[in-house]
CSV table of C-alpha atoms and ligand atoms in Angstrom, one decimal:
chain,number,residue,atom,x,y,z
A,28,UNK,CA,-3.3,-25.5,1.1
A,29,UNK,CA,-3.3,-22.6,3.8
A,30,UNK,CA,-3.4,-22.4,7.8
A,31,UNK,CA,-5.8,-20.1,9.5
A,32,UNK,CA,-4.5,-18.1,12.2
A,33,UNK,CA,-6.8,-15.7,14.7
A,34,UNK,CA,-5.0,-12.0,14.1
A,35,UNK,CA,-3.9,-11.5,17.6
A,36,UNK,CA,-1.8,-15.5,17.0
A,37,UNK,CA,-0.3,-14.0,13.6
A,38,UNK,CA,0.5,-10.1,15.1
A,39,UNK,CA,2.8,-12.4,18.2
A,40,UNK,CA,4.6,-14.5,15.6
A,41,UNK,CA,5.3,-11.8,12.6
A,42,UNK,CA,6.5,-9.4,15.8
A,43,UNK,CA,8.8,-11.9,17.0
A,44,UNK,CA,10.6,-12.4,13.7
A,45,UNK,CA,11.1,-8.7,13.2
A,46,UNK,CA,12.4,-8.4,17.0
A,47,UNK,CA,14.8,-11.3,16.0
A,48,UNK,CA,15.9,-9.3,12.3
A,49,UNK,CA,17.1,-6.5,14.9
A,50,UNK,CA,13.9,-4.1,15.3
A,51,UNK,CA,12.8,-3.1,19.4
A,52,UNK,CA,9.9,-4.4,21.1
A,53,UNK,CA,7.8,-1.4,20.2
A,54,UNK,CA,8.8,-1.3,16.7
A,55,UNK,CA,8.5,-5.0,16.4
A,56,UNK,CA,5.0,-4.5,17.2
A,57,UNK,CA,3.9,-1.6,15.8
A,58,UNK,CA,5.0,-3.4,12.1
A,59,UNK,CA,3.5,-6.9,12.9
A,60,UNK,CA,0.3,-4.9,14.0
A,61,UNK,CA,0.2,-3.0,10.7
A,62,UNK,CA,0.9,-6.0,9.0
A,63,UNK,CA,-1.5,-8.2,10.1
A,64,UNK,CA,-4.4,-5.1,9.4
A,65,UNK,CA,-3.5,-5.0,6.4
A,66,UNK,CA,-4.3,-9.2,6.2
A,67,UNK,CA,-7.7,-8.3,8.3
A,68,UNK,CA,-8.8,-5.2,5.5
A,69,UNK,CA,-8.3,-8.4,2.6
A,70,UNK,CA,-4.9,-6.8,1.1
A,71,UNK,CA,-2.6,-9.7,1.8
A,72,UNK,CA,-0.1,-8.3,-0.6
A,73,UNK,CA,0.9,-6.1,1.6
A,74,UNK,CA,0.0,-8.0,5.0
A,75,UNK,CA,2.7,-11.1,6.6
A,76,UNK,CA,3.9,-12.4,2.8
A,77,UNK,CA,6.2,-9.1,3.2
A,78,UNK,CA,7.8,-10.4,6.3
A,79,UNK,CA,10.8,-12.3,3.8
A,80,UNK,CA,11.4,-9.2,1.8
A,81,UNK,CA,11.9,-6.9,5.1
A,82,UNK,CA,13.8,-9.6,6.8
A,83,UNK,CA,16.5,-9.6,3.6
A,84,UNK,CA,16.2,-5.8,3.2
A,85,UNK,CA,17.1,-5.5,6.2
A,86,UNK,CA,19.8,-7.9,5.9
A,87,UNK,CA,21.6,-6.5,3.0
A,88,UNK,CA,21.2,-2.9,4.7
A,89,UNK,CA,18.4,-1.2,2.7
A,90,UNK,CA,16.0,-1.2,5.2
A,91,UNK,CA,17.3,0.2,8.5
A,92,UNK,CA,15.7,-1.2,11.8
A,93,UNK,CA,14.8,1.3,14.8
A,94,UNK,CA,15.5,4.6,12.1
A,95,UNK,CA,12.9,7.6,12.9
A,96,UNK,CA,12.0,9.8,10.8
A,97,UNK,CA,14.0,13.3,10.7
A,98,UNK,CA,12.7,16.3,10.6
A,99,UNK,CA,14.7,18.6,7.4
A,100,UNK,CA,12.3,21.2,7.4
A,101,UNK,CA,9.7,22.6,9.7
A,102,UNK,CA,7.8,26.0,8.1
A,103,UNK,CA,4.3,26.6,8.8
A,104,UNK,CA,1.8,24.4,6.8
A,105,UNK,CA,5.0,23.1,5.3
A,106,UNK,CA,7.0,20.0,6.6
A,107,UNK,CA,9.3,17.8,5.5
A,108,UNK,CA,10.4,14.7,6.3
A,109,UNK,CA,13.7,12.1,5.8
A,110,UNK,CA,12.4,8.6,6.9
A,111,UNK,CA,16.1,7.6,6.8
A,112,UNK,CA,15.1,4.0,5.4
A,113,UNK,CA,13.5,3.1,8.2
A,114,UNK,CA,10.3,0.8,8.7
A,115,UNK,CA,7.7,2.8,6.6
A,116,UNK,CA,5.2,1.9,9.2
A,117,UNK,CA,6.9,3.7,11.7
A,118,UNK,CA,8.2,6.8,10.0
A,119,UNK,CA,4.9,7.2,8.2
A,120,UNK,CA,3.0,7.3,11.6
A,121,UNK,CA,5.8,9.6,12.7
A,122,UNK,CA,5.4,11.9,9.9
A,123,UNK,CA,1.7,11.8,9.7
A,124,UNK,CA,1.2,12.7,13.5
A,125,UNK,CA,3.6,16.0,12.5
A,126,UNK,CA,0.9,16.7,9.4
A,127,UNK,CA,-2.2,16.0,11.7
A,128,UNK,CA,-1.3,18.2,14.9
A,129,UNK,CA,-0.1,21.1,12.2
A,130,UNK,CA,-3.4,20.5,9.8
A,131,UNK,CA,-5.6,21.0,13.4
A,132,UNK,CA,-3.7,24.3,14.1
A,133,UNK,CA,-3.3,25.7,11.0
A,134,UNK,CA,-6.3,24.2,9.0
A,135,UNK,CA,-3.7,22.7,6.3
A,136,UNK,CA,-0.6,20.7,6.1
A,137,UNK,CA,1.1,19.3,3.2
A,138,UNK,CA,3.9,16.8,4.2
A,139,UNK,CA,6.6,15.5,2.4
A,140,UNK,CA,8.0,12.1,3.1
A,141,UNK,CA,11.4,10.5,1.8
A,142,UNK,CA,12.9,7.5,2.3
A,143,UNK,CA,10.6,5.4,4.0
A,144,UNK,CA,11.2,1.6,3.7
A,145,UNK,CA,7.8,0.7,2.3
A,146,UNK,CA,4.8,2.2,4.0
A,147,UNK,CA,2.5,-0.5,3.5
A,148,UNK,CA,-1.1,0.4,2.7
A,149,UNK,CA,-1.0,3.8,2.1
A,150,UNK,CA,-4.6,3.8,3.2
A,151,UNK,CA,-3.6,3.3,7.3
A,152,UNK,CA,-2.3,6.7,6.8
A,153,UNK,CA,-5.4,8.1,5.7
A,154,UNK,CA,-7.3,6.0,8.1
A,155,UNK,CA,-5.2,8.0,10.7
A,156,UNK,CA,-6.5,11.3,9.4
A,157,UNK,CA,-10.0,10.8,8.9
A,158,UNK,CA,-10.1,9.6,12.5
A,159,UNK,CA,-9.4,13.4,13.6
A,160,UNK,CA,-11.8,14.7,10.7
A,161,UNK,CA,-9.1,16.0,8.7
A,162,UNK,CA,-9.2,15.3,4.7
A,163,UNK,CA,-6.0,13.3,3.7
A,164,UNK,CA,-4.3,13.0,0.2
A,165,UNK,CA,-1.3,11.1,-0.9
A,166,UNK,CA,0.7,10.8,-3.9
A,167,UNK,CA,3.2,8.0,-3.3
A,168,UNK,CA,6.1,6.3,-5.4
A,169,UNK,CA,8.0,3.0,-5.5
A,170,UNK,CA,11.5,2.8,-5.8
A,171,UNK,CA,12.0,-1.2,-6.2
A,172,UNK,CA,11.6,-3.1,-9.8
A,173,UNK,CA,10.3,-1.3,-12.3
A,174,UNK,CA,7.2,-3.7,-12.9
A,175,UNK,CA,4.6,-0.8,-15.1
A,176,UNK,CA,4.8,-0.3,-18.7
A,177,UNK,CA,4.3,3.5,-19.5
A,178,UNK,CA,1.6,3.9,-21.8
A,179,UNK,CA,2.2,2.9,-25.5
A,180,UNK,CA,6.0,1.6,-24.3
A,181,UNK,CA,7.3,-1.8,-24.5
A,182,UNK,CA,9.1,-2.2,-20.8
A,183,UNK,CA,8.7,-1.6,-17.2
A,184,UNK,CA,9.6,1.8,-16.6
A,185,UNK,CA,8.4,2.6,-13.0
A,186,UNK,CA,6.3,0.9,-10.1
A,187,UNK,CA,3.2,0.6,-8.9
A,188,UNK,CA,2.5,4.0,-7.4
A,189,UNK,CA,-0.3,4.2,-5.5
A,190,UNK,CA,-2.8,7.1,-5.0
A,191,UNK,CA,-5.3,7.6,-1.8
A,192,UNK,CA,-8.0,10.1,-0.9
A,193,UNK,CA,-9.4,10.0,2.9
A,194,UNK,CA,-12.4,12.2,3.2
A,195,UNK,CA,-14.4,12.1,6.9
A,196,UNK,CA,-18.2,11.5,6.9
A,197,UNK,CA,-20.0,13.2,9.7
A,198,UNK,CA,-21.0,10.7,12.0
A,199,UNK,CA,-20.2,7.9,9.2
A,200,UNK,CA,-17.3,5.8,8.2
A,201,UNK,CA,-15.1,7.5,5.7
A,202,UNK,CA,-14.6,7.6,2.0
A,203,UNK,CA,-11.0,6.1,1.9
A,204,UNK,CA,-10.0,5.2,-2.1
A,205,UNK,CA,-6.8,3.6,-1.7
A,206,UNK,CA,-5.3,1.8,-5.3
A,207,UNK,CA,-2.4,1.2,-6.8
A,208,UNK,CA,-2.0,2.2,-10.4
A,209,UNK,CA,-1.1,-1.0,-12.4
A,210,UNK,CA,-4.2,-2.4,-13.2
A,211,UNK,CA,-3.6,-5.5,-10.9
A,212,UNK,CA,-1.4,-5.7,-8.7
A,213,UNK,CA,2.1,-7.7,-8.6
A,214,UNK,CA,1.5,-10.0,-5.9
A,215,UNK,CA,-1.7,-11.2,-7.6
A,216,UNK,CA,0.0,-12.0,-10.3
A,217,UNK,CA,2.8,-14.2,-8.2
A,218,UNK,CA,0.0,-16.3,-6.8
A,219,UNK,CA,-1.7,-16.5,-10.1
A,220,UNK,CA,1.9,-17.9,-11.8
A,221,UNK,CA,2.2,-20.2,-8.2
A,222,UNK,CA,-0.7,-21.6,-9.3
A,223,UNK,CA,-0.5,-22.0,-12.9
A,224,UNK,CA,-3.2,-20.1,-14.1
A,225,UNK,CA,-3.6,-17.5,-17.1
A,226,UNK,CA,-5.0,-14.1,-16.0
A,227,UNK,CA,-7.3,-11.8,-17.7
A,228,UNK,CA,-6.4,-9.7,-21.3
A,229,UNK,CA,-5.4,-6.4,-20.6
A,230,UNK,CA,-3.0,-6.5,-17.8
A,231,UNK,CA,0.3,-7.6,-19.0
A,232,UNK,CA,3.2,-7.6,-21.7
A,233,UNK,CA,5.9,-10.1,-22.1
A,234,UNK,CA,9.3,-9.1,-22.2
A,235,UNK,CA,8.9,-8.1,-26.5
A,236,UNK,CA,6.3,-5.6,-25.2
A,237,UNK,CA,3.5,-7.8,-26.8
A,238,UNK,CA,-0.1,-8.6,-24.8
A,239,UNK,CA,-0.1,-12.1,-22.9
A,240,UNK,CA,-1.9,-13.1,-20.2
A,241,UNK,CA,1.0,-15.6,-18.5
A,242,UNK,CA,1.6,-14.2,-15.6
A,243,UNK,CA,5.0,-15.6,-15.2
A,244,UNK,CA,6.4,-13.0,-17.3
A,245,UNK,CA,6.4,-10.4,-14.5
A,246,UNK,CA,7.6,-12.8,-12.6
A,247,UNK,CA,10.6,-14.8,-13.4
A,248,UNK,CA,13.0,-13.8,-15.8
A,249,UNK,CA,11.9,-14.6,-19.5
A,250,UNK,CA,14.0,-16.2,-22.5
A,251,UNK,CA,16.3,-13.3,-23.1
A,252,UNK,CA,16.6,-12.7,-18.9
A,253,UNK,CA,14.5,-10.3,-19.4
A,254,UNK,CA,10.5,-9.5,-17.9
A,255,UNK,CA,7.5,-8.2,-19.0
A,256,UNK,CA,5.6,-5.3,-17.2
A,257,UNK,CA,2.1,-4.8,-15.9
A,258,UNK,CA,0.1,-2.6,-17.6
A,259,UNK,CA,-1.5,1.0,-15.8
A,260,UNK,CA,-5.2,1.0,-15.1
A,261,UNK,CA,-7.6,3.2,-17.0
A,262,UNK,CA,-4.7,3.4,-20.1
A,263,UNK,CA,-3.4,6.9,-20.4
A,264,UNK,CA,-5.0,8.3,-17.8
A,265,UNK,CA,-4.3,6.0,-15.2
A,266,UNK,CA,-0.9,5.9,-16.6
A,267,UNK,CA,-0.9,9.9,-16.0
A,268,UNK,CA,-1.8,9.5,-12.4
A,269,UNK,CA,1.1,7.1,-11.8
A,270,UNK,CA,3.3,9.7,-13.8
A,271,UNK,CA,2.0,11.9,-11.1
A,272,UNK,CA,2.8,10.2,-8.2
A,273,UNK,CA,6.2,9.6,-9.4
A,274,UNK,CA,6.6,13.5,-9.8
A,275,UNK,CA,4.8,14.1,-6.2
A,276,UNK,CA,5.5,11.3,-4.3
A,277,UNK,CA,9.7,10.9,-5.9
A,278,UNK,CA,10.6,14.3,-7.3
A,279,UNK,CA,8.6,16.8,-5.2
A,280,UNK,CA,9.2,15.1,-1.8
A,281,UNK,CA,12.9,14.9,-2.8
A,282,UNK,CA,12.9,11.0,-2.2
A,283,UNK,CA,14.0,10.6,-5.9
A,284,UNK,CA,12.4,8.9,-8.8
A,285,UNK,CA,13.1,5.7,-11.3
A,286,UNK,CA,15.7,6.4,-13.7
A,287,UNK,CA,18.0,3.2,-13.7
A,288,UNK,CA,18.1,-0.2,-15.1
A,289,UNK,CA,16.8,-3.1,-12.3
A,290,UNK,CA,18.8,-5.0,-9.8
A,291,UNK,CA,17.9,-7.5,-7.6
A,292,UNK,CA,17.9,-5.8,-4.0
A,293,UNK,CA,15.2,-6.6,-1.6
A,294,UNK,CA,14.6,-3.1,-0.3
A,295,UNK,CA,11.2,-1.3,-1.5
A,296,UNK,CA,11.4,2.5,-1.1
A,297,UNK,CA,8.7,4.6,-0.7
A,298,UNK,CA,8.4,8.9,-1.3
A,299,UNK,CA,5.1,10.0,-0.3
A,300,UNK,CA,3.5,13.7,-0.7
A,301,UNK,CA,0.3,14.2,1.7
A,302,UNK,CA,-1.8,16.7,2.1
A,303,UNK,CA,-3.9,17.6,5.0
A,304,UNK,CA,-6.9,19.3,5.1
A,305,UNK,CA,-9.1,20.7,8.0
A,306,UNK,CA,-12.8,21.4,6.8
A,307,UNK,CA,-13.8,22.9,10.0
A,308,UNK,CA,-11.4,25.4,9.0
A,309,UNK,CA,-12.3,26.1,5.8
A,310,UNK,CA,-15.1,27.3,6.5
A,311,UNK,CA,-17.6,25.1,4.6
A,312,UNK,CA,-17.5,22.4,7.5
A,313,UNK,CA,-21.7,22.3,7.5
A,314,UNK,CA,-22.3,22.6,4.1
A,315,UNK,CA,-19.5,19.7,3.3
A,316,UNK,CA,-21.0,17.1,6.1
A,317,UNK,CA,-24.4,18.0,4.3
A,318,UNK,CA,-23.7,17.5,0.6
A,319,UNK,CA,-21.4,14.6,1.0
A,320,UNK,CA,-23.7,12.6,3.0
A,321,UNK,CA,-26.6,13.5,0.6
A,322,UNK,CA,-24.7,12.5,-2.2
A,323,UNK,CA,-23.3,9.1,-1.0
A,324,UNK,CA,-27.0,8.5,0.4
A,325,UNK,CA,-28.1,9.3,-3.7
A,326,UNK,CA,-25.1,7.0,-4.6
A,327,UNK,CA,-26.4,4.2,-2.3
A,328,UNK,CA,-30.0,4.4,-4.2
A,329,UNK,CA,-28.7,3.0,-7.3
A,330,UNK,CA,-30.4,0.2,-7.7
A,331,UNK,CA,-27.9,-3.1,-8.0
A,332,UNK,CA,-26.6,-4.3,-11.4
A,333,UNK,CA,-26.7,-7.9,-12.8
A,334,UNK,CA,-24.8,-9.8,-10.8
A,335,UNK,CA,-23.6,-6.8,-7.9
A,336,UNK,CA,-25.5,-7.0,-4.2
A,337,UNK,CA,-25.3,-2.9,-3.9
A,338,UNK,CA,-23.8,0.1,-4.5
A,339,UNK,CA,-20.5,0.8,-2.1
A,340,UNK,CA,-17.9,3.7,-1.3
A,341,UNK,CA,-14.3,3.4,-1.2
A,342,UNK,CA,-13.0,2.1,2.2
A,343,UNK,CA,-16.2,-0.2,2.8
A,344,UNK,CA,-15.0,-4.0,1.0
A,345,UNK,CA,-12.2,-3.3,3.6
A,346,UNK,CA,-14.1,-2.8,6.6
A,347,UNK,CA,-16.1,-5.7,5.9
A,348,UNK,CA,-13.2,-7.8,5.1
A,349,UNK,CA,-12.4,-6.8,8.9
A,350,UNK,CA,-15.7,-8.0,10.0
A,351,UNK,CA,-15.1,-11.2,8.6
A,352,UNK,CA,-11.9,-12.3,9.2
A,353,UNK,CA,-11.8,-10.8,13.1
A,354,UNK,CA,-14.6,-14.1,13.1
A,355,UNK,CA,-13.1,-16.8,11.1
A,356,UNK,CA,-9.3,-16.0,11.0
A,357,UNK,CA,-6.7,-15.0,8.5
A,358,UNK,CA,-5.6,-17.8,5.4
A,359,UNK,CA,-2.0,-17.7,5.0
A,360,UNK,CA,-1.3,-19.7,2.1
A,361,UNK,CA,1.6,-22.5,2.6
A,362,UNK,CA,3.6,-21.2,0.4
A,363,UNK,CA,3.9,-18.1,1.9
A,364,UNK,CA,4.2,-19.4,5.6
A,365,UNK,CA,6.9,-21.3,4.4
A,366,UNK,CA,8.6,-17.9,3.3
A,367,UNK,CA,8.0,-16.4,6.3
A,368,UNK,CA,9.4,-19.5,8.3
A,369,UNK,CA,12.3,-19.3,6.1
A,370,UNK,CA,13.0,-15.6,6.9
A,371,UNK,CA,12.7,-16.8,10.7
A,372,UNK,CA,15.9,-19.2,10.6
A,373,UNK,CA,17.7,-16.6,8.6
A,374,UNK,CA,17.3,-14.7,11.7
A,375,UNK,CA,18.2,-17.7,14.0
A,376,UNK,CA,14.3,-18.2,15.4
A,377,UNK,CA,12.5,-21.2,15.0
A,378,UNK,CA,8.7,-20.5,14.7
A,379,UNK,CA,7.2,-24.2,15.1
B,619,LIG,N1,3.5,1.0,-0.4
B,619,LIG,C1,3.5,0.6,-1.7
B,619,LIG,O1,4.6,0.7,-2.3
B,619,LIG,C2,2.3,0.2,-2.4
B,619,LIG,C3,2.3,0.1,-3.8
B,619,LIG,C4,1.1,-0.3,-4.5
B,619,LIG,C5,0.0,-0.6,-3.7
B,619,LIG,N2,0.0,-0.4,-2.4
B,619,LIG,C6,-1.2,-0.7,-1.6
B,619,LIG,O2,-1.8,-1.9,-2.1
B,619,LIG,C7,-3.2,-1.9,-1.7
B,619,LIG,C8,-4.0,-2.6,-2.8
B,619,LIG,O3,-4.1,-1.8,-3.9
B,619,LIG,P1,-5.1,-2.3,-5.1
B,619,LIG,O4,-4.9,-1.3,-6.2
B,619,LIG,O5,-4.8,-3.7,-5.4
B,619,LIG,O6,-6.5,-2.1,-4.4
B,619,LIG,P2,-8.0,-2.6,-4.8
B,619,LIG,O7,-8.1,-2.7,-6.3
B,619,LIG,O8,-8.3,-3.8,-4.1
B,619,LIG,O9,-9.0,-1.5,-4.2
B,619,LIG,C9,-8.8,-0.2,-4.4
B,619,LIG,C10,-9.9,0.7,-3.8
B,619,LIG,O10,-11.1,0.4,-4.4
B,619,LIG,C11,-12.1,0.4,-3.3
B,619,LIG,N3,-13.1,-0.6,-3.8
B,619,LIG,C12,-12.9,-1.9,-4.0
B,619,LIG,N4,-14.1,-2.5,-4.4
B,619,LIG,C13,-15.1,-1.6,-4.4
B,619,LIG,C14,-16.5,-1.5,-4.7
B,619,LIG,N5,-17.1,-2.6,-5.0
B,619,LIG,N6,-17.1,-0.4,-4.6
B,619,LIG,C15,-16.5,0.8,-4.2
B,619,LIG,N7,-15.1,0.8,-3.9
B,619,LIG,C16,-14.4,-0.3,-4.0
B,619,LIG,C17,-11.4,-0.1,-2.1
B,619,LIG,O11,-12.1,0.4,-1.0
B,619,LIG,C18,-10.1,0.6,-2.3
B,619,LIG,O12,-10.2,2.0,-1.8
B,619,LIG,C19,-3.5,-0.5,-1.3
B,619,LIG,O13,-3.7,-0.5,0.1
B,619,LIG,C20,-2.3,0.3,-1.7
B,619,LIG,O14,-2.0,1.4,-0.9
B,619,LIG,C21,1.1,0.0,-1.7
């Protein structure tokens, strides 16, 4: 069963829980609004179900409400940035409007974020840049459970670290490729195990390091109190990219990395490496609004496979998502809602 809510009924609610948890008006809503566009793009795995796990994280003190993001270094097209465990959708933004005002001055920008409290979609931030016409790249890392099997090992060794590219199109919505790097992601594989079904080969291992396709095994705890992993996409080399983000987004950005048996704390940390880039400074601005639009135009001339409707780019099954549920609502599913109500009367609200 689920209840439909119109966005602007959900962004009230969500915003009044994290006001009562501790966080100001404007950061209430600035989180609830991020939230709920995530749930509007058709990514509710990281839309309102994350509501519980901030309200406890913030609870047992590993997500701080009201932190900004400090500033630890400031050097040119360098910049770098503590989010001091705050709300990732604030110190992100905060960070991000540092890269962008530096990126239109200087023409490039690489920032790096640690610390944030999960960021959320890491395609918002990108979203952000592409709206200036400034290319955007991140590399980012997870510091929760360990939930991704490196390739050819047996365990979970590392989250699920995802990537994003941003690139503007000249009078045209943008490329934005925004994925994680486990071939599916973990809160698809909750719902799947909520509802008892099997998923596809391919994308897990039980807890012996063997292929199933029972998603409880990433989970709940299996025989020996022990879980299985997800596997990466695209086998090594998807497994290399996530290796990368954990060296850009963790090492590089000095937010740290995934080096420690699990534990059950709520909080979900996030290192993220951008970099900006201004192509009107590069000096190929006409030549790169020409050839990118040719070539998504030539893209967009494939003629449909069995079974597909047409060709897309990156960024556009979220901007119809949008479309869509702007019209006919949101689906929170009950289990979910009865999370987040739950997460309300730990913070004395009642939301009926
Ligand atoms: N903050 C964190 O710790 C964290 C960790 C992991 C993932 N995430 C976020 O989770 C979200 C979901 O990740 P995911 O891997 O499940 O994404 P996904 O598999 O749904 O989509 C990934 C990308 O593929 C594109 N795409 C989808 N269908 C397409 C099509 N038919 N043609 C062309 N392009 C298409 C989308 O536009 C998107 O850019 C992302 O926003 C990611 O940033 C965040």
């Amino acid at each position: 069963m689920t209840k439909t809510f119109q966005a602007s009924e959900l962004r009230t609610k969500v915003a009044a829980v994290l006001k009562a948890a501790g966080s100001s008006d404007d950061e209430s809503k600035r989180v609830a609004d991020n939230l709920v566009y995530a749930n509007l793009s058709g990514h509710d795995s990281h839309g309102v179900g994350m509501v519980p796990r901030y309200v406890d994280a913030s609870i047992e003190g590993g997500l701080k409400t009201n932190a900004k993001a400090k500033v630890l270094l400031d050097a040119g097209s360098m910049i770098t940035v503590d989010g001091q465990r705050g709300y990732g959708q604030v110190v992100g933004e905060e960070a991000m409007q540092l890269g962008m005002a530096r990126a239109a001055e200087t023409g490039s920008c690489i920032v790096a974020l640690s610390q944030a409290h999960h960021l959320g979609r890491i395609g918002h931030f990108a979203e952000m840049a592409v709206a200036r016409g400034l290319v955007s790249i991140h590399f980012v890392n997870v510091l929760s459970r360990p939930v991704v099997a490196p390739f050819g090992g047996a365990d979970g060794r590392y989250g699920t670290n995802p990537c994003c590219i941003g690139v503007p199109m000249a009078g045209r919505e943008p490329f934005v490729l925004d994925f994680a790097t486990s071939r599916v992601a973990q809160g698809k594989m909750r719902v799947a195990h909520n509802e008892g079904r099997q998923v596809d080969e391919g994308y897990l291992i039980d807890e012996h390091g063997r292929p199933t396709t029972n998603p409880g095994v990433v989970v709940v705890p299996q025989s020996n109190g022990l879980f299985g992993a997800l596997m990466a996409f695209g086998e090594h080399k998807g497994y290399g990219m996530a290796v990368a983000c954990e060296l850009l987004g963790g090492a590089l950005t000095g937010s740290g990395t995934w080096h420690r048996t699990p534990d059950t704390r709520r909080s979900v940390v996030n290192g993220m490496l951008t970099i900006l880039i201004d192509p009107a400074k590069l000096g190929t601005k006409e030549a790169f609004e020409q050839e990118a639009l040719a070539f998504v135009d030539w893209l967009r001339q494939s003629p449909p496979a069995p079974g597909a409707d047409k060709v897309r780019i990156a960024g556009e099954p979220e901007r119809e998502a949008r479309v869509k549920r702007e019209r006919e609502g949101i689906a929170v599913d009950d289990s979910t809602w009865g999370e987040i109500e739950e997460a309300a009367r730990k913070v004395g609200l009642s939301l009926n």
